[in-house]
Amino acid sequence: MAVTSAAAQPRRSTLSRILTFVSESHNALGFGFMLPAAALLLVFLTYPLGLGVWLGFTDARIGRPGIFIGIENYEYLWDDAVFWLSVFNTLLYTISASILKFVLGLWLALILNQNLPFKSFFRAIVLLPWVVPTVLSAIAFWWIYDSQFSILSWALMEMGLIDHRINFLGDPENARASVIAANVWRGIPFVAITLLAGLQTIPQSLYEAATLDGASRWQLFRYVTLPLLTPIIAITMTFSVLFTFTDFQLIYVLTRGGPVNATHLMATLSFQRGISGGQLGEGAAIAVAMIPFLLAAILFSYFGLQRRKWQQGGGD
Amino acid sequence: MTAIETSKRPELDEGGMGYLQSVPRRVVTVYLPLLIFVIVLLFPFYWMTITAVKPNLEMTDYANFNPFWVVHPTLEHIRYLLFETSYPGWLLNTIIISTAATFLSLLAAVFAAYAIERLRFSGARQVGLAVFLAYLVPPSILFIPLSVMVFNLGLYDTPFALILTYPTFLIPFCTWLLMGYFRSIPFELEECALIDGASRWQILTKIVLPLSVPGLISAGIFAFTLSWNEFIYALTFIQSSENKTVPVGVLTELVRSDVYEWGALMAGALIGSLPVVVLYSFFVEHYVSSMTGAVKE
């Protein structure tokens, strides 16, 4: 600041006066620094969010701006069995995958928190499914789930556990289980590594004290690990639930919503109706219908977390 | 459990009271589950690799060839992929788009994070919260309105459609990560510089940024990986084959008829994964520590 104003002192042009003002006022400087990020986010995030809500009230199609039709799209969706099926699928997918990811991820985190040889090597290996592009690993799963040449079917048949090939993606129930399994596979590393970070912040002395008091291993976990891990669990699971709920890639690669819409999620249905089918208005309406669920998930975890903290503080 | 065993470990390290467990018990509770986890988590990659180098004959003949191994490895699929498809072009597109989007986002995020964390303008906290909320807005609910915008702006089917839309999820993430980093830099350093007459710009470029290079690297890697992996925008906003990115190209162009080219598909998936895996393995420590740092908030 001093450098610029000293140089510009002899003849204070308007520009240098503005510069001085800007660099001396936190608000003006803050505004200037925020400008690039704010501009990009407002134009490409906030505006589209509003535009999406607006599109949901129109009959826009690809190549034709729609006119306002009120809640007609929503009325149509309300009577649409496929839409409700997709809501059910999304909830089933989110809830079961999240629970599995949490349990398995926590388990893996607890294992990795032990004193292991090659600890950092294992941590690095475990993160791989999360790093690799989802679409590309989903293509590998597609091949693993192939109806004719599935390696899983082959291995199970060789072991004598089953006597005919499993139709992983062709049968509604199997397809649901298969996509959930693939999602869990991809989600475990994130949960495990973030929870591992949380585990490492828990002081060892607490475990020592509890052990001296005669706590069993389960009690150590239940009364030391779990309460101290709750805040990180809440954050991690909020993200996990959010990304599972809005998942698109995995389903698009593996089943495209089939068989008979059994794996259609709201995001894939929105794409199918909005982009492939060209009914932008209807697709936007489906996307907007996801927002209440997302808000509910965020609020649930946020307030659940707050309350928990408060209870713990008050209880002591 | 014996005194000898405890004395072998001088101090309690990160493993804590692991020494209280007997060896057989550790095998059952730790090593066996870990082995299963690692096998399950890595098997798809192994399967991808082995299929990519397998001749078509072996790939479908499980009776005569053990599918878990390859007898006559071949580079035929990779040759086909690199010389007879548009794959190299997709790789180039993905590199250009990811790099541009990463730089754009990092630039915007550095300023935003510094302003929120250190300039303390009025409403900084609210802006910080808004940035966090922006991160929670998923692409799945934005792609339809964004496709309308992209079309109206004349960006449809150009790399700019992706370069300009990827920052919507990169900026919030990078800003959030960098805010954590800037917070760890002592205020005193900046105060000293202010007293010495440095401008805010000089403080940012000469003090804060050099100190937060690790944070910048991890934010950059995260952003690059996220844009490399992005799918729904790339699928929606890009039409022509030569402008596609790797994930979209592999899925939409290599799967044509009923006869899937599994070898080429797996080779495409493998090569498409390699850059992020290599990048990530170089900086894995940054990666893990910044991820944990971002979560610790």
Coordinates of N, CA and C in Angstrom, one line a residue, chain B residues 80-156:
Chain B
Y80 N -5.2 -50.8 -30.6 CA -6.4 -50.4 -31.3 C -7.0 -49.1 -30.7
L81 N -6.9 -49.0 -29.4 CA -7.4 -47.8 -28.7 C -6.7 -46.6 -29.1
L82 N -5.3 -46.7 -29.1 CA -4.6 -45.5 -29.3 C -4.5 -45.1 -30.8
F83 N -4.6 -46.0 -31.7 CA -4.4 -45.7 -33.1 C -5.7 -45.8 -34.0
E84 N -6.7 -46.5 -33.5 CA -7.9 -46.6 -34.3 C -9.1 -46.0 -33.8
T85 N -9.0 -45.4 -32.6 CA -10.1 -44.6 -32.0 C -9.7 -43.2 -31.8
S86 N -10.7 -42.3 -31.3 CA -10.3 -40.9 -31.0 C -9.7 -40.8 -29.6
Y87 N -9.3 -41.9 -29.0 CA -8.9 -41.9 -27.6 C -7.9 -40.8 -27.3
P88 N -6.8 -40.8 -28.1 CA -5.7 -39.7 -27.8 C -6.3 -38.3 -27.7
G89 N -7.3 -38.1 -28.6 CA -7.9 -36.8 -28.6 C -8.7 -36.5 -27.4
W90 N -9.4 -37.5 -26.9 CA -10.1 -37.4 -25.6 C -9.2 -37.1 -24.5
L91 N -8.1 -37.8 -24.5 CA -7.1 -37.6 -23.4 C -6.6 -36.1 -23.4
L92 N -6.3 -35.7 -24.6 CA -5.8 -34.3 -24.8 C -6.9 -33.3 -24.3
N93 N -8.2 -33.5 -24.7 CA -9.3 -32.7 -24.3 C -9.4 -32.7 -22.8
T94 N -9.3 -33.8 -22.2 CA -9.5 -33.9 -20.7 C -8.4 -33.2 -20.0
I95 N -7.1 -33.3 -20.5 CA -6.0 -32.7 -19.9 C -6.2 -31.1 -20.0
I96 N -6.5 -30.7 -21.2 CA -6.7 -29.2 -21.4 C -7.8 -28.7 -20.5
I97 N -9.0 -29.4 -20.5 CA -10.1 -28.9 -19.8 C -9.8 -28.9 -18.3
S98 N -9.2 -30.0 -17.8 CA -9.0 -30.1 -16.4 C -8.0 -29.1 -15.9
T99 N -6.9 -28.9 -16.7 CA -5.9 -27.9 -16.3 C -6.5 -26.5 -16.3
A100 N -7.2 -26.2 -17.3 CA -7.8 -24.8 -17.4 C -8.7 -24.6 -16.2
A101 N -9.6 -25.6 -16.0 CA -10.6 -25.4 -14.9 C -9.9 -25.3 -13.6
T102 N -8.9 -26.1 -13.4 CA -8.1 -26.1 -12.1 C -7.5 -24.7 -11.9
F103 N -6.8 -24.2 -12.9 CA -6.2 -22.9 -12.7 C -7.2 -21.8 -12.5
L104 N -8.2 -21.8 -13.2 CA -9.3 -20.8 -13.0 C -9.8 -20.9 -11.6
S105 N -10.1 -22.1 -11.1 CA -10.7 -22.2 -9.8 C -9.7 -21.9 -8.7
L106 N -8.5 -22.3 -8.9 CA -7.5 -22.0 -7.9 C -7.3 -20.5 -7.7
L107 N -7.2 -19.9 -8.9 CA -7.0 -18.4 -8.8 C -8.1 -17.7 -8.1
A108 N -9.3 -18.1 -8.5 CA -10.5 -17.5 -7.8 C -10.5 -17.9 -6.3
A109 N -10.2 -19.1 -6.0 CA -10.3 -19.6 -4.7 C -9.3 -19.0 -3.7
V110 N -8.1 -18.8 -4.3 CA -7.0 -18.1 -3.4 C -7.5 -16.8 -2.9
F111 N -8.0 -16.0 -3.9 CA -8.5 -14.6 -3.5 C -9.6 -14.7 -2.5
A112 N -10.6 -15.6 -2.9 CA -11.8 -15.7 -2.0 C -11.4 -16.2 -0.6
A113 N -10.6 -17.2 -0.5 CA -10.2 -17.8 0.8 C -9.5 -16.7 1.6
Y114 N -8.5 -16.0 0.9 CA -7.8 -15.0 1.7 C -8.7 -13.9 2.2
A115 N -9.6 -13.5 1.3 CA -10.6 -12.4 1.7 C -11.4 -12.9 2.9
I116 N -11.9 -14.1 2.8 CA -12.8 -14.5 3.9 C -12.1 -14.7 5.2
E117 N -10.9 -15.3 5.0 CA -10.2 -15.7 6.2 C -9.4 -14.6 6.9
R118 N -8.8 -13.7 6.0 CA -7.9 -12.7 6.6 C -8.4 -11.2 6.5
L119 N -9.1 -10.9 5.4 CA -9.5 -9.5 5.3 C -10.6 -9.1 6.2
R120 N -11.4 -10.2 6.6 CA -12.5 -10.0 7.6 C -13.4 -8.8 7.2
F121 N -13.8 -8.8 6.0 CA -14.7 -7.7 5.6 C -16.1 -8.0 6.2
S122 N -16.9 -7.1 6.3 CA -18.2 -7.3 7.0 C -19.0 -8.4 6.2
G123 N -19.5 -9.4 6.9 CA -20.2 -10.4 6.2 C -19.3 -11.6 5.7
A124 N -18.0 -11.5 6.2 CA -17.1 -12.6 5.7 C -17.6 -14.0 6.2
R125 N -18.1 -14.0 7.4 CA -18.5 -15.3 7.9 C -19.7 -15.9 7.1
Q126 N -20.6 -15.0 6.7 CA -21.8 -15.4 6.0 C -21.3 -15.9 4.6
V127 N -20.4 -15.1 4.0 CA -19.9 -15.5 2.7 C -19.2 -16.9 2.8
G128 N -18.4 -17.1 3.8 CA -17.8 -18.4 4.0 C -18.8 -19.5 4.1
L129 N -19.9 -19.3 4.8 CA -21.0 -20.3 4.9 C -21.6 -20.5 3.6
A130 N -21.8 -19.4 2.8 CA -22.4 -19.5 1.5 C -21.5 -20.4 0.6
V131 N -20.2 -20.2 0.7 CA -19.3 -21.0 -0.1 C -19.4 -22.5 0.2
F132 N -19.5 -22.7 1.5 CA -19.7 -24.1 2.0 C -21.0 -24.7 1.4
L133 N -22.1 -23.9 1.5 CA -23.4 -24.4 1.0 C -23.3 -24.6 -0.5
A134 N -22.5 -23.8 -1.2 CA -22.4 -23.9 -2.7 C -21.8 -25.3 -3.0
Y135 N -20.9 -25.8 -2.1 CA -20.3 -27.0 -2.3 C -21.3 -28.2 -2.2
L136 N -22.4 -27.9 -1.4 CA -23.4 -29.0 -1.2 C -24.4 -29.0 -2.4
V137 N -24.3 -28.1 -3.3 CA -25.2 -28.1 -4.5 C -24.7 -29.1 -5.5
P138 N -25.4 -30.2 -5.7 CA -24.9 -31.3 -6.6 C -25.1 -31.0 -8.0
P139 N -24.2 -31.4 -8.9 CA -24.3 -31.2 -10.3 C -25.6 -31.8 -10.9
S140 N -26.1 -32.9 -10.2 CA -27.3 -33.5 -10.8 C -28.5 -32.6 -10.8
I141 N -28.6 -31.6 -10.0 CA -29.7 -30.7 -10.1 C -29.4 -29.4 -10.9
L142 N -28.1 -29.3 -11.3 CA -27.8 -28.1 -12.1 C -27.7 -28.4 -13.6
F143 N -27.5 -29.6 -14.0 CA -27.1 -29.9 -15.4 C -28.2 -29.4 -16.4
I144 N -29.5 -29.5 -16.0 CA -30.5 -29.1 -17.0 C -30.5 -27.6 -17.2
P145 N -30.6 -26.8 -16.1 CA -30.6 -25.3 -16.4 C -29.2 -24.9 -17.0
L146 N -28.1 -25.6 -16.5 CA -26.8 -25.2 -17.1 C -26.8 -25.5 -18.6
S147 N -27.4 -26.6 -19.0 CA -27.4 -27.0 -20.4 C -28.1 -25.9 -21.2
V148 N -29.2 -25.4 -20.7 CA -29.9 -24.3 -21.4 C -29.0 -23.1 -21.5
M149 N -28.3 -22.7 -20.4 CA -27.4 -21.6 -20.4 C -26.3 -21.7 -21.4
V150 N -25.7 -22.9 -21.3 CA -24.5 -23.2 -22.2 C -25.0 -23.0 -23.6
F151 N -26.2 -23.5 -23.9 CA -26.7 -23.4 -25.3 C -26.9 -22.0 -25.7
N152 N -27.5 -21.2 -24.8 CA -27.8 -19.8 -25.1 C -26.6 -19.0 -25.2
L153 N -25.5 -19.3 -24.5 CA -24.3 -18.6 -24.5 C -23.4 -19.0 -25.7
G154 N -23.9 -20.0 -26.5 CA -23.1 -20.4 -27.7 C -21.9 -21.2 -27.3
L155 N -21.9 -21.8 -26.1 CA -20.8 -22.6 -25.7 C -21.0 -24.1 -25.9
Y156 N -22.2 -24.5 -26.3 CA -22.5 -25.9 -26.5 C -21.5 -26.6 -27.4

